[in-house]
Amino acid sequence: MRYKIDPTSLFFEYYKQWVDIYKKGAIREATMAKYLMTQKWVERLAPELKLSELTRTAYQQLLNDYAQYHERQTTLDFHHQLKGAVLDAVDEGIIERDPTRKAIIKGKTPRPKKIKYLNQFELHTLIANLDRKEEPDWHWFILLVAKTGMRFSEALAITPNDFDFTKQTVSISKTWDYKGHGGFLPTKNKSSVRKIQIDWQIVVQFSQLVKGLPKDQPIFAGSTKIYNSTVNAILTRQCQKCGISVISLHGLRHTHASLLLFAGVSIASVARRLGHASMTTTQKTYLHIIQELENKDVDLVMRTLSGL
């Protein structure tokens, strides 16, 4: 299909066609959904804006209008998705100058986000009271996430072949498309491809659990659709049964990282274990914990120096 684009085209229509040409089939469904949502917001906020009218002022006004409803980071993502389409229009001569240049990103003040995680006693209580059967079930799944810090989609994609019980590792090389139609997908980013060291208890328990299972098939994901909310509900009931703080599966990932940091594991090692693209992500996510550890370090430094 050929697309006719000229300066009198509406901006939201151009953007919709640009997404169809350049993004459809090239990105994950979840990412595609974000581009389509951006298109809907452009149509909502600037339904009559033409490409020929897309000046720096008009573009900045579009960002400002969007920022009234969203936090700064979300507005920045909105800007980045629009910018790709706009720069292509500039390259093709549809727009004379880049209207996204020197754009100012605004946004609503973000709400304070307190990461929910369990302390060591609570996590021990949760694990000790998991009702694991002889066959793989969600209690086994909860145990795996708690002991490895995997993302939900990563843990769903784990197969028996991913375990190396001799070297005490589990390999993360794919995810499971639980939001779509099932099946394996690439990891979130290149840094997400990694090997995670597992303790001897997991080695013993999972080596028995996966015996007889298809080596290249997911241990937990099957033919039926899986919902994150279903597994979270099971975890919630288990937390309530144990009388501990209620957290989500993602909260188990935070718990895993938090306990390692409190135990003195370096930020670099925790970042690699979690599959973060950089240590900056880890530092931002666990800033409050790092600050607590720094306060302890100051006390240790002072005690050490005073003893000289």
PDB file of C-alpha atoms in Angstrom:
ATOM      1  CA  MET A   1       0.000   0.000   0.000  1.00  0.00           C
ATOM      2  CA  ARG A   2       1.329   3.438  -0.904  1.00  0.00           C
ATOM      3  CA  TYR A   3       0.879   6.367   1.430  1.00  0.00           C
ATOM      4  CA  LYS A   4       0.398   9.905   0.206  1.00  0.00           C
ATOM      5  CA  ILE A   5       1.885  12.400   2.635  1.00  0.00           C
ATOM      6  CA  ASP A   6       1.942  16.134   2.100  1.00  0.00           C
ATOM      7  CA  PRO A   7       2.226  19.176   4.366  1.00  0.00           C
ATOM      8  CA  THR A   8      -1.561  19.586   4.494  1.00  0.00           C
ATOM      9  CA  SER A   9      -1.982  16.146   6.117  1.00  0.00           C
ATOM     10  CA  LEU A  10      -3.155  16.102   9.710  1.00  0.00           C
ATOM     11  CA  PHE A  11      -0.308  15.366  12.092  1.00  0.00           C
ATOM     12  CA  PHE A  12      -2.066  12.534  13.919  1.00  0.00           C
ATOM     13  CA  GLU A  13      -2.881  10.836  10.581  1.00  0.00           C
ATOM     14  CA  TYR A  14       0.754  11.123   9.466  1.00  0.00           C
ATOM     15  CA  TYR A  15       1.927   9.699  12.787  1.00  0.00           C
ATOM     16  CA  LYS A  16      -0.530   6.804  12.524  1.00  0.00           C
ATOM     17  CA  GLN A  17       0.785   5.955   9.038  1.00  0.00           C
ATOM     18  CA  TRP A  18       4.390   6.319  10.205  1.00  0.00           C
ATOM     19  CA  VAL A  19       3.793   3.823  13.018  1.00  0.00           C
ATOM     20  CA  ASP A  20       2.155   1.435  10.557  1.00  0.00           C
ATOM     21  CA  ILE A  21       5.089   1.640   8.129  1.00  0.00           C
ATOM     22  CA  TYR A  22       8.074   1.696  10.472  1.00  0.00           C
ATOM     23  CA  LYS A  23       6.944   0.029  13.694  1.00  0.00           C
ATOM     24  CA  LYS A  24       4.314  -2.571  12.868  1.00  0.00           C
ATOM     25  CA  GLY A  25       5.917  -6.011  12.942  1.00  0.00           C
ATOM     26  CA  ALA A  26       9.285  -4.615  14.071  1.00  0.00           C
ATOM     27  CA  ILE A  27       8.591  -4.119  17.778  1.00  0.00           C
ATOM     28  CA  ARG A  28       6.949  -6.083  20.559  1.00  0.00           C
ATOM     29  CA  GLU A  29       3.171  -5.902  20.973  1.00  0.00           C
ATOM     30  CA  ALA A  30       3.486  -4.181  24.338  1.00  0.00           C
ATOM     31  CA  THR A  31       5.698  -1.459  22.793  1.00  0.00           C
ATOM     32  CA  MET A  32       3.388  -1.165  19.800  1.00  0.00           C
ATOM     33  CA  ALA A  33       0.494  -0.541  22.177  1.00  0.00           C
ATOM     34  CA  LYS A  34       2.390   2.464  23.594  1.00  0.00           C
ATOM     35  CA  TYR A  35       2.880   3.949  20.116  1.00  0.00           C
ATOM     36  CA  LEU A  36      -0.813   3.513  19.376  1.00  0.00           C
ATOM     37  CA  MET A  37      -1.712   5.158  22.674  1.00  0.00           C
ATOM     38  CA  THR A  38       0.536   8.096  21.744  1.00  0.00           C
ATOM     39  CA  GLN A  39      -1.339   8.384  18.440  1.00  0.00           C
ATOM     40  CA  LYS A  40      -4.675   8.510  20.291  1.00  0.00           C
ATOM     41  CA  TRP A  41      -3.402  11.284  22.550  1.00  0.00           C
ATOM     42  CA  VAL A  42      -2.187  13.341  19.573  1.00  0.00           C
ATOM     43  CA  GLU A  43      -5.595  12.956  17.935  1.00  0.00           C
ATOM     44  CA  ARG A  44      -7.282  13.949  21.192  1.00  0.00           C
ATOM     45  CA  LEU A  45      -5.095  16.968  21.955  1.00  0.00           C
ATOM     46  CA  ALA A  46      -4.446  18.271  18.430  1.00  0.00           C
ATOM     47  CA  PRO A  47      -7.135  16.883  16.103  1.00  0.00           C
ATOM     48  CA  GLU A  48      -6.791  19.713  13.562  1.00  0.00           C
ATOM     49  CA  LEU A  49      -3.024  20.225  13.658  1.00  0.00           C
ATOM     50  CA  LYS A  50      -1.490  19.902  10.177  1.00  0.00           C
ATOM     51  CA  LEU A  51       2.088  18.972   9.368  1.00  0.00           C
ATOM     52  CA  SER A  52       2.575  22.396   7.787  1.00  0.00           C
ATOM     53  CA  GLU A  53       1.564  24.000  11.105  1.00  0.00           C
ATOM     54  CA  LEU A  54       3.957  21.903  13.212  1.00  0.00           C
ATOM     55  CA  THR A  55       6.240  24.678  14.408  1.00  0.00           C
ATOM     56  CA  ARG A  56       8.338  24.585  17.562  1.00  0.00           C
ATOM     57  CA  THR A  57       5.613  26.526  19.338  1.00  0.00           C
ATOM     58  CA  ALA A  58       2.851  24.173  18.191  1.00  0.00           C
ATOM     59  CA  TYR A  59       4.887  21.122  19.152  1.00  0.00           C
ATOM     60  CA  GLN A  60       5.741  22.582  22.565  1.00  0.00           C
ATOM     61  CA  GLN A  61       2.059  23.334  23.145  1.00  0.00           C
ATOM     62  CA  LEU A  62       1.226  19.702  22.333  1.00  0.00           C
ATOM     63  CA  LEU A  63       3.785  18.529  24.900  1.00  0.00           C
ATOM     64  CA  ASN A  64       2.469  21.009  27.472  1.00  0.00           C
ATOM     65  CA  ASP A  65      -1.105  19.819  26.971  1.00  0.00           C
ATOM     66  CA  TYR A  66      -0.018  16.210  27.368  1.00  0.00           C
ATOM     67  CA  ALA A  67       2.017  17.063  30.476  1.00  0.00           C
ATOM     68  CA  GLN A  68      -1.106  18.328  32.240  1.00  0.00           C
ATOM     69  CA  TYR A  69      -2.282  14.728  32.524  1.00  0.00           C
ATOM     70  CA  HIS A  70       1.025  12.884  32.948  1.00  0.00           C
ATOM     71  CA  GLU A  71       4.232  12.807  34.957  1.00  0.00           C
ATOM     72  CA  ARG A  72       7.456  14.133  33.435  1.00  0.00           C
ATOM     73  CA  GLN A  73       8.912  10.716  32.576  1.00  0.00           C
ATOM     74  CA  THR A  74       5.734   9.724  30.738  1.00  0.00           C
ATOM     75  CA  THR A  75       5.808  13.041  28.854  1.00  0.00           C
ATOM     76  CA  LEU A  76       9.432  12.372  27.913  1.00  0.00           C
ATOM     77  CA  ASP A  77       8.459   8.971  26.487  1.00  0.00           C
ATOM     78  CA  PHE A  78       5.630  10.652  24.539  1.00  0.00           C
ATOM     79  CA  HIS A  79       8.144  13.164  23.130  1.00  0.00           C
ATOM     80  CA  HIS A  80      10.608  10.453  22.087  1.00  0.00           C
ATOM     81  CA  GLN A  81       7.945   8.491  20.228  1.00  0.00           C
ATOM     82  CA  LEU A  82       6.732  11.569  18.359  1.00  0.00           C
ATOM     83  CA  LYS A  83      10.242  12.783  17.621  1.00  0.00           C
ATOM     84  CA  GLY A  84      11.082   9.713  15.530  1.00  0.00           C
ATOM     85  CA  ALA A  85       8.170  10.387  13.214  1.00  0.00           C
ATOM     86  CA  VAL A  86       8.810  14.129  13.068  1.00  0.00           C
ATOM     87  CA  LEU A  87      12.490  13.738  12.156  1.00  0.00           C
ATOM     88  CA  ASP A  88      11.546  11.399   9.311  1.00  0.00           C
ATOM     89  CA  ALA A  89       9.153  14.056   8.035  1.00  0.00           C
ATOM     90  CA  VAL A  90      12.024  16.567   8.153  1.00  0.00           C
ATOM     91  CA  ASP A  91      14.319  14.164   6.276  1.00  0.00           C
ATOM     92  CA  GLU A  92      11.690  13.692   3.578  1.00  0.00           C
ATOM     93  CA  GLY A  93      11.237  17.449   3.176  1.00  0.00           C
ATOM     94  CA  ILE A  94       7.632  17.401   4.387  1.00  0.00           C
ATOM     95  CA  ILE A  95       8.608  19.706   7.257  1.00  0.00           C
ATOM     96  CA  GLU A  96      11.313  22.320   6.701  1.00  0.00           C
ATOM     97  CA  ARG A  97      12.761  22.579  10.217  1.00  0.00           C
ATOM     98  CA  ASP A  98      12.854  20.244  13.205  1.00  0.00           C
ATOM     99  CA  PRO A  99      10.084  21.462  15.561  1.00  0.00           C
ATOM    100  CA  THR A 100      11.231  19.112  18.341  1.00  0.00           C
ATOM    101  CA  ARG A 101      14.544  20.948  18.784  1.00  0.00           C
ATOM    102  CA  LYS A 102      15.056  22.298  22.313  1.00  0.00           C
ATOM    103  CA  ALA A 103      11.681  20.952  23.445  1.00  0.00           C
ATOM    104  CA  ILE A 104      10.971  21.522  27.141  1.00  0.00           C
ATOM    105  CA  ILE A 105       9.646  18.491  28.997  1.00  0.00           C
ATOM    106  CA  LYS A 106       7.178  19.235  31.762  1.00  0.00           C
ATOM    107  CA  GLY A 107       4.816  17.053  33.742  1.00  0.00           C
ATOM    108  CA  LYS A 108       2.811  16.527  36.900  1.00  0.00           C
ATOM    109  CA  THR A 109       4.730  16.088  40.137  1.00  0.00           C
ATOM    110  CA  PRO A 110       5.185  12.343  40.572  1.00  0.00           C
ATOM    111  CA  ARG A 111       3.675  10.709  43.595  1.00  0.00           C
ATOM    112  CA  PRO A 112       6.178   9.364  46.109  1.00  0.00           C
ATOM    113  CA  LYS A 113       6.706   5.723  45.234  1.00  0.00           C
ATOM    114  CA  LYS A 114       7.517   3.474  48.126  1.00  0.00           C
ATOM    115  CA  ILE A 115       8.814   0.110  47.056  1.00  0.00           C
ATOM    116  CA  LYS A 116       7.127  -2.706  48.903  1.00  0.00           C
ATOM    117  CA  TYR A 117       9.365  -5.537  49.936  1.00  0.00           C
ATOM    118  CA  LEU A 118       9.592  -8.132  52.678  1.00  0.00           C
ATOM    119  CA  ASN A 119      12.256  -8.215  55.333  1.00  0.00           C
ATOM    120  CA  GLN A 120      14.379 -11.315  55.775  1.00  0.00           C
ATOM    121  CA  PHE A 121      12.141 -12.824  58.467  1.00  0.00           C
ATOM    122  CA  GLU A 122       8.995 -12.291  56.386  1.00  0.00           C
ATOM    123  CA  LEU A 123      10.576 -13.815  53.281  1.00  0.00           C
ATOM    124  CA  HIS A 124      11.751 -16.826  55.299  1.00  0.00           C
ATOM    125  CA  THR A 125       8.216 -17.229  56.679  1.00  0.00           C
ATOM    126  CA  LEU A 126       6.694 -17.031  53.197  1.00  0.00           C
ATOM    127  CA  ILE A 127       9.073 -19.602  51.717  1.00  0.00           C
ATOM    128  CA  ALA A 128       8.717 -21.969  54.669  1.00  0.00           C
ATOM    129  CA  ASN A 129       4.927 -21.985  54.318  1.00  0.00           C
ATOM    130  CA  LEU A 130       4.644 -22.462  50.555  1.00  0.00           C
ATOM    131  CA  ASP A 131       2.438 -25.447  49.793  1.00  0.00           C
ATOM    132  CA  ARG A 132       4.514 -26.977  46.989  1.00  0.00           C
ATOM    133  CA  LYS A 133       3.182 -30.145  45.341  1.00  0.00           C
ATOM    134  CA  GLU A 134       5.079 -32.850  43.483  1.00  0.00           C
ATOM    135  CA  GLU A 135       4.187 -31.210  40.173  1.00  0.00           C
ATOM    136  CA  PRO A 136       5.047 -27.625  39.166  1.00  0.00           C
ATOM    137  CA  ASP A 137       2.523 -25.114  40.481  1.00  0.00           C
ATOM    138  CA  TRP A 138       2.414 -21.407  41.351  1.00  0.00           C
ATOM    139  CA  HIS A 139       3.918 -22.015  44.787  1.00  0.00           C
ATOM    140  CA  TRP A 140       7.009 -23.383  43.053  1.00  0.00           C
ATOM    141  CA  PHE A 141       6.910 -20.337  40.775  1.00  0.00           C
ATOM    142  CA  ILE A 142       6.819 -17.976  43.773  1.00  0.00           C
ATOM    143  CA  LEU A 143       9.826 -19.783  45.249  1.00  0.00           C
ATOM    144  CA  LEU A 144      11.811 -19.394  42.013  1.00  0.00           C
ATOM    145  CA  VAL A 145      11.108 -15.658  41.748  1.00  0.00           C
ATOM    146  CA  ALA A 146      11.952 -15.106  45.421  1.00  0.00           C
ATOM    147  CA  LYS A 147      15.294 -16.909  45.116  1.00  0.00           C
ATOM    148  CA  THR A 148      16.381 -15.459  41.749  1.00  0.00           C
ATOM    149  CA  GLY A 149      14.748 -12.022  41.388  1.00  0.00           C
ATOM    150  CA  MET A 150      13.520 -12.873  37.884  1.00  0.00           C
ATOM    151  CA  ARG A 151      10.883 -10.801  36.143  1.00  0.00           C
ATOM    152  CA  PHE A 152       7.454 -12.434  35.805  1.00  0.00           C
ATOM    153  CA  SER A 153       7.802 -13.020  32.057  1.00  0.00           C
ATOM    154  CA  GLU A 154      11.327 -14.405  32.493  1.00  0.00           C
ATOM    155  CA  ALA A 155      10.282 -16.954  35.103  1.00  0.00           C
ATOM    156  CA  LEU A 156       7.356 -18.082  32.929  1.00  0.00           C
ATOM    157  CA  ALA A 157       9.762 -18.838  30.082  1.00  0.00           C
ATOM    158  CA  ILE A 158      12.133 -21.012  32.130  1.00  0.00           C
ATOM    159  CA  THR A 159      12.532 -24.561  30.787  1.00  0.00           C
ATOM    160  CA  PRO A 160      14.402 -27.550  32.304  1.00  0.00           C
ATOM    161  CA  ASN A 161      17.179 -26.924  29.762  1.00  0.00           C
ATOM    162  CA  ASP A 162      17.811 -23.499  31.300  1.00  0.00           C
ATOM    163  CA  PHE A 163      19.089 -25.077  34.522  1.00  0.00           C
ATOM    164  CA  ASP A 164      22.680 -26.160  34.889  1.00  0.00           C
ATOM    165  CA  PHE A 165      22.534 -27.946  38.217  1.00  0.00           C
ATOM    166  CA  THR A 166      26.231 -28.862  38.120  1.00  0.00           C
ATOM    167  CA  LYS A 167      27.309 -25.214  37.882  1.00  0.00           C
ATOM    168  CA  GLN A 168      24.365 -24.046  40.025  1.00  0.00           C
ATOM    169  CA  THR A 169      23.042 -21.590  37.439  1.00  0.00           C
ATOM    170  CA  VAL A 170      19.833 -20.819  35.580  1.00  0.00           C
ATOM    171  CA  SER A 171      20.016 -19.043  32.220  1.00  0.00           C
ATOM    172  CA  ILE A 172      17.737 -16.165  31.239  1.00  0.00           C
ATOM    173  CA  SER A 173      17.602 -15.906  27.445  1.00  0.00           C
ATOM    174  CA  LYS A 174      13.916 -15.342  26.647  1.00  0.00           C
ATOM    175  CA  THR A 175      10.555 -14.281  28.051  1.00  0.00           C
ATOM    176  CA  TRP A 176       7.013 -15.607  27.775  1.00  0.00           C
ATOM    177  CA  ASP A 177       4.353 -13.643  25.874  1.00  0.00           C
ATOM    178  CA  TYR A 178       1.721 -13.777  28.627  1.00  0.00           C
ATOM    179  CA  LYS A 179       0.132 -10.500  27.486  1.00  0.00           C
ATOM    180  CA  GLY A 180      -0.365 -11.826  23.960  1.00  0.00           C
ATOM    181  CA  HIS A 181      -0.929 -15.269  22.550  1.00  0.00           C
ATOM    182  CA  GLY A 182       1.788 -17.122  24.430  1.00  0.00           C
ATOM    183  CA  GLY A 183       5.115 -18.348  23.092  1.00  0.00           C
ATOM    184  CA  PHE A 184       8.706 -17.262  23.604  1.00  0.00           C
ATOM    185  CA  LEU A 185       9.844 -13.666  23.073  1.00  0.00           C
ATOM    186  CA  PRO A 186      13.240 -11.935  23.350  1.00  0.00           C
ATOM    187  CA  THR A 187      14.296 -10.514  26.701  1.00  0.00           C
ATOM    188  CA  LYS A 188      13.584  -6.914  27.686  1.00  0.00           C
ATOM    189  CA  ASN A 189      17.088  -5.831  26.658  1.00  0.00           C
ATOM    190  CA  LYS A 190      20.531  -7.290  25.976  1.00  0.00           C
ATOM    191  CA  SER A 191      21.495  -6.946  29.634  1.00  0.00           C
ATOM    192  CA  SER A 192      18.568  -9.187  30.548  1.00  0.00           C
ATOM    193  CA  VAL A 193      20.317 -12.158  28.931  1.00  0.00           C
ATOM    194  CA  ARG A 194      22.278 -13.553  31.859  1.00  0.00           C
ATOM    195  CA  LYS A 195      23.108 -16.511  34.083  1.00  0.00           C
ATOM    196  CA  ILE A 196      21.902 -16.382  37.677  1.00  0.00           C
ATOM    197  CA  GLN A 197      23.660 -18.335  40.399  1.00  0.00           C
ATOM    198  CA  ILE A 198      21.231 -20.472  42.419  1.00  0.00           C
ATOM    199  CA  ASP A 199      21.686 -21.888  45.908  1.00  0.00           C
ATOM    200  CA  TRP A 200      22.032 -25.597  46.639  1.00  0.00           C
ATOM    201  CA  GLN A 201      18.442 -25.824  47.960  1.00  0.00           C
ATOM    202  CA  ILE A 202      17.050 -24.690  44.600  1.00  0.00           C
ATOM    203  CA  VAL A 203      19.407 -27.113  42.864  1.00  0.00           C
ATOM    204  CA  VAL A 204      18.121 -30.074  44.885  1.00  0.00           C
ATOM    205  CA  GLN A 205      14.449 -29.068  44.756  1.00  0.00           C
ATOM    206  CA  PHE A 206      14.235 -28.153  41.063  1.00  0.00           C
ATOM    207  CA  SER A 207      16.405 -31.026  39.842  1.00  0.00           C
ATOM    208  CA  GLN A 208      13.716 -33.334  41.242  1.00  0.00           C
ATOM    209  CA  LEU A 209      10.819 -31.172  40.079  1.00  0.00           C
ATOM    210  CA  VAL A 210      11.812 -31.065  36.394  1.00  0.00           C
ATOM    211  CA  LYS A 211      12.573 -34.777  36.036  1.00  0.00           C
ATOM    212  CA  GLY A 212      10.515 -36.193  33.196  1.00  0.00           C
ATOM    213  CA  LEU A 213       9.374 -32.777  31.955  1.00  0.00           C
ATOM    214  CA  PRO A 214       9.970 -31.776  28.293  1.00  0.00           C
ATOM    215  CA  LYS A 215      13.428 -30.215  28.263  1.00  0.00           C
ATOM    216  CA  ASP A 216      12.618 -27.310  25.942  1.00  0.00           C
ATOM    217  CA  GLN A 217       9.114 -26.489  27.159  1.00  0.00           C
ATOM    218  CA  PRO A 218       8.219 -23.931  29.870  1.00  0.00           C
ATOM    219  CA  ILE A 219       7.896 -25.419  33.333  1.00  0.00           C
ATOM    220  CA  PHE A 220       5.064 -23.110  34.384  1.00  0.00           C
ATOM    221  CA  ALA A 221       3.499 -21.733  31.187  1.00  0.00           C
ATOM    222  CA  GLY A 222       1.192 -24.004  29.222  1.00  0.00           C
ATOM    223  CA  SER A 223      -1.524 -23.840  26.608  1.00  0.00           C
ATOM    224  CA  THR A 224      -3.917 -21.833  28.798  1.00  0.00           C
ATOM    225  CA  LYS A 225      -3.586 -18.045  29.071  1.00  0.00           C
ATOM    226  CA  ILE A 226      -1.785 -16.795  32.152  1.00  0.00           C
ATOM    227  CA  TYR A 227      -2.644 -13.591  33.951  1.00  0.00           C
ATOM    228  CA  ASN A 228      -0.263 -11.723  36.236  1.00  0.00           C
ATOM    229  CA  SER A 229      -3.217 -10.938  38.498  1.00  0.00           C
ATOM    230  CA  THR A 230      -3.980 -14.644  39.015  1.00  0.00           C
ATOM    231  CA  VAL A 231      -0.524 -15.417  40.393  1.00  0.00           C
ATOM    232  CA  ASN A 232      -0.509 -12.178  42.423  1.00  0.00           C
ATOM    233  CA  ALA A 233      -3.786 -13.235  44.013  1.00  0.00           C
ATOM    234  CA  ILE A 234      -2.226 -16.546  45.074  1.00  0.00           C
ATOM    235  CA  LEU A 235       0.761 -14.696  46.541  1.00  0.00           C
ATOM    236  CA  THR A 236      -1.568 -12.280  48.358  1.00  0.00           C
ATOM    237  CA  ARG A 237      -3.493 -15.126  49.988  1.00  0.00           C
ATOM    238  CA  GLN A 238      -0.223 -16.775  51.003  1.00  0.00           C
ATOM    239  CA  CYS A 239       1.084 -13.555  52.579  1.00  0.00           C
ATOM    240  CA  GLN A 240      -2.176 -13.089  54.487  1.00  0.00           C
ATOM    241  CA  LYS A 241      -2.077 -16.707  55.632  1.00  0.00           C
ATOM    242  CA  CYS A 242       1.466 -16.187  56.969  1.00  0.00           C
ATOM    243  CA  GLY A 243       0.547 -12.891  58.642  1.00  0.00           C
ATOM    244  CA  ILE A 244       3.198 -10.920  56.761  1.00  0.00           C
ATOM    245  CA  SER A 245       3.144  -7.811  54.556  1.00  0.00           C
ATOM    246  CA  VAL A 246       1.214  -8.303  51.324  1.00  0.00           C
ATOM    247  CA  ILE A 247       3.348  -7.784  48.234  1.00  0.00           C
ATOM    248  CA  SER A 248       3.142  -8.525  44.523  1.00  0.00           C
ATOM    249  CA  LEU A 249       5.371 -10.784  42.437  1.00  0.00           C
ATOM    250  CA  HIS A 250       7.308  -7.704  41.377  1.00  0.00           C
ATOM    251  CA  GLY A 251       7.622  -6.959  45.087  1.00  0.00           C
ATOM    252  CA  LEU A 252       9.379 -10.322  45.446  1.00  0.00           C
ATOM    253  CA  ARG A 253      11.916  -9.122  42.873  1.00  0.00           C
ATOM    254  CA  HIS A 254      12.427  -5.975  44.964  1.00  0.00           C
ATOM    255  CA  THR A 255      12.726  -8.133  48.094  1.00  0.00           C
ATOM    256  CA  HIS A 256      15.419 -10.238  46.445  1.00  0.00           C
ATOM    257  CA  ALA A 257      17.458  -7.184  45.463  1.00  0.00           C
ATOM    258  CA  SER A 258      16.952  -5.420  48.792  1.00  0.00           C
ATOM    259  CA  LEU A 259      18.150  -8.357  50.866  1.00  0.00           C
ATOM    260  CA  LEU A 260      21.264  -8.692  48.715  1.00  0.00           C
ATOM    261  CA  LEU A 261      22.064  -4.994  49.081  1.00  0.00           C
ATOM    262  CA  PHE A 262      21.569  -5.109  52.862  1.00  0.00           C
ATOM    263  CA  ALA A 263      23.819  -8.178  52.953  1.00  0.00           C
ATOM    264  CA  GLY A 264      26.606  -6.116  51.386  1.00  0.00           C
ATOM    265  CA  VAL A 265      26.427  -7.346  47.787  1.00  0.00           C
ATOM    266  CA  SER A 266      27.712  -4.650  45.417  1.00  0.00           C
ATOM    267  CA  ILE A 267      25.330  -2.588  43.302  1.00  0.00           C
ATOM    268  CA  ALA A 268      27.117  -3.859  40.172  1.00  0.00           C
ATOM    269  CA  SER A 269      26.473  -7.494  41.094  1.00  0.00           C
ATOM    270  CA  VAL A 270      22.822  -6.845  41.966  1.00  0.00           C
ATOM    271  CA  ALA A 271      22.351  -4.973  38.673  1.00  0.00           C
ATOM    272  CA  ARG A 272      23.748  -7.921  36.683  1.00  0.00           C
ATOM    273  CA  ARG A 273      21.632 -10.407  38.622  1.00  0.00           C
ATOM    274  CA  LEU A 274      18.455  -8.423  37.976  1.00  0.00           C
ATOM    275  CA  GLY A 275      19.312  -7.856  34.309  1.00  0.00           C
ATOM    276  CA  HIS A 276      19.302  -4.073  34.562  1.00  0.00           C
ATOM    277  CA  ALA A 277      20.688  -2.217  31.554  1.00  0.00           C
ATOM    278  CA  SER A 278      22.934  -0.147  33.837  1.00  0.00           C
ATOM    279  CA  MET A 279      23.772   0.386  37.496  1.00  0.00           C
ATOM    280  CA  THR A 280      21.976   3.717  37.240  1.00  0.00           C
ATOM    281  CA  THR A 281      18.653   1.875  37.021  1.00  0.00           C
ATOM    282  CA  THR A 282      19.518  -0.092  40.152  1.00  0.00           C
ATOM    283  CA  GLN A 283      20.644   3.017  41.998  1.00  0.00           C
ATOM    284  CA  LYS A 284      17.453   4.912  41.137  1.00  0.00           C
ATOM    285  CA  THR A 285      15.201   1.993  42.052  1.00  0.00           C
ATOM    286  CA  TYR A 286      16.852   1.240  45.381  1.00  0.00           C
ATOM    287  CA  LEU A 287      17.986   4.741  46.314  1.00  0.00           C
ATOM    288  CA  HIS A 288      16.380   4.613  49.767  1.00  0.00           C
ATOM    289  CA  ILE A 289      18.173   1.359  50.611  1.00  0.00           C
ATOM    290  CA  ILE A 290      21.498   2.648  49.311  1.00  0.00           C
ATOM    291  CA  GLN A 291      21.085   5.772  51.454  1.00  0.00           C
ATOM    292  CA  GLU A 292      20.440   3.609  54.533  1.00  0.00           C
ATOM    293  CA  LEU A 293      23.572   1.603  53.780  1.00  0.00           C
ATOM    294  CA  GLU A 294      25.600   4.800  53.317  1.00  0.00           C
ATOM    295  CA  ASN A 295      24.471   5.979  56.763  1.00  0.00           C
ATOM    296  CA  LYS A 296      25.706   2.696  58.232  1.00  0.00           C
ATOM    297  CA  ASP A 297      28.975   3.126  56.347  1.00  0.00           C
ATOM    298  CA  VAL A 298      29.469   6.596  57.872  1.00  0.00           C
ATOM    299  CA  ASP A 299      29.081   5.129  61.364  1.00  0.00           C
ATOM    300  CA  LEU A 300      31.565   2.388  60.493  1.00  0.00           C
ATOM    301  CA  VAL A 301      34.065   4.916  59.113  1.00  0.00           C
ATOM    302  CA  MET A 302      33.822   7.051  62.241  1.00  0.00           C
ATOM    303  CA  ARG A 303      34.258   4.071  64.558  1.00  0.00           C
ATOM    304  CA  THR A 304      37.259   2.913  62.538  1.00  0.00           C
ATOM    305  CA  LEU A 305      38.932   6.348  62.495  1.00  0.00           C
ATOM    306  CA  SER A 306      38.294   7.005  66.184  1.00  0.00           C
ATOM    307  CA  GLY A 307      40.140   3.814  67.019  1.00  0.00           C
ATOM    308  CA  LEU A 308      43.351   4.926  65.304  1.00  0.00           C
TER     309      LEU A 308
END
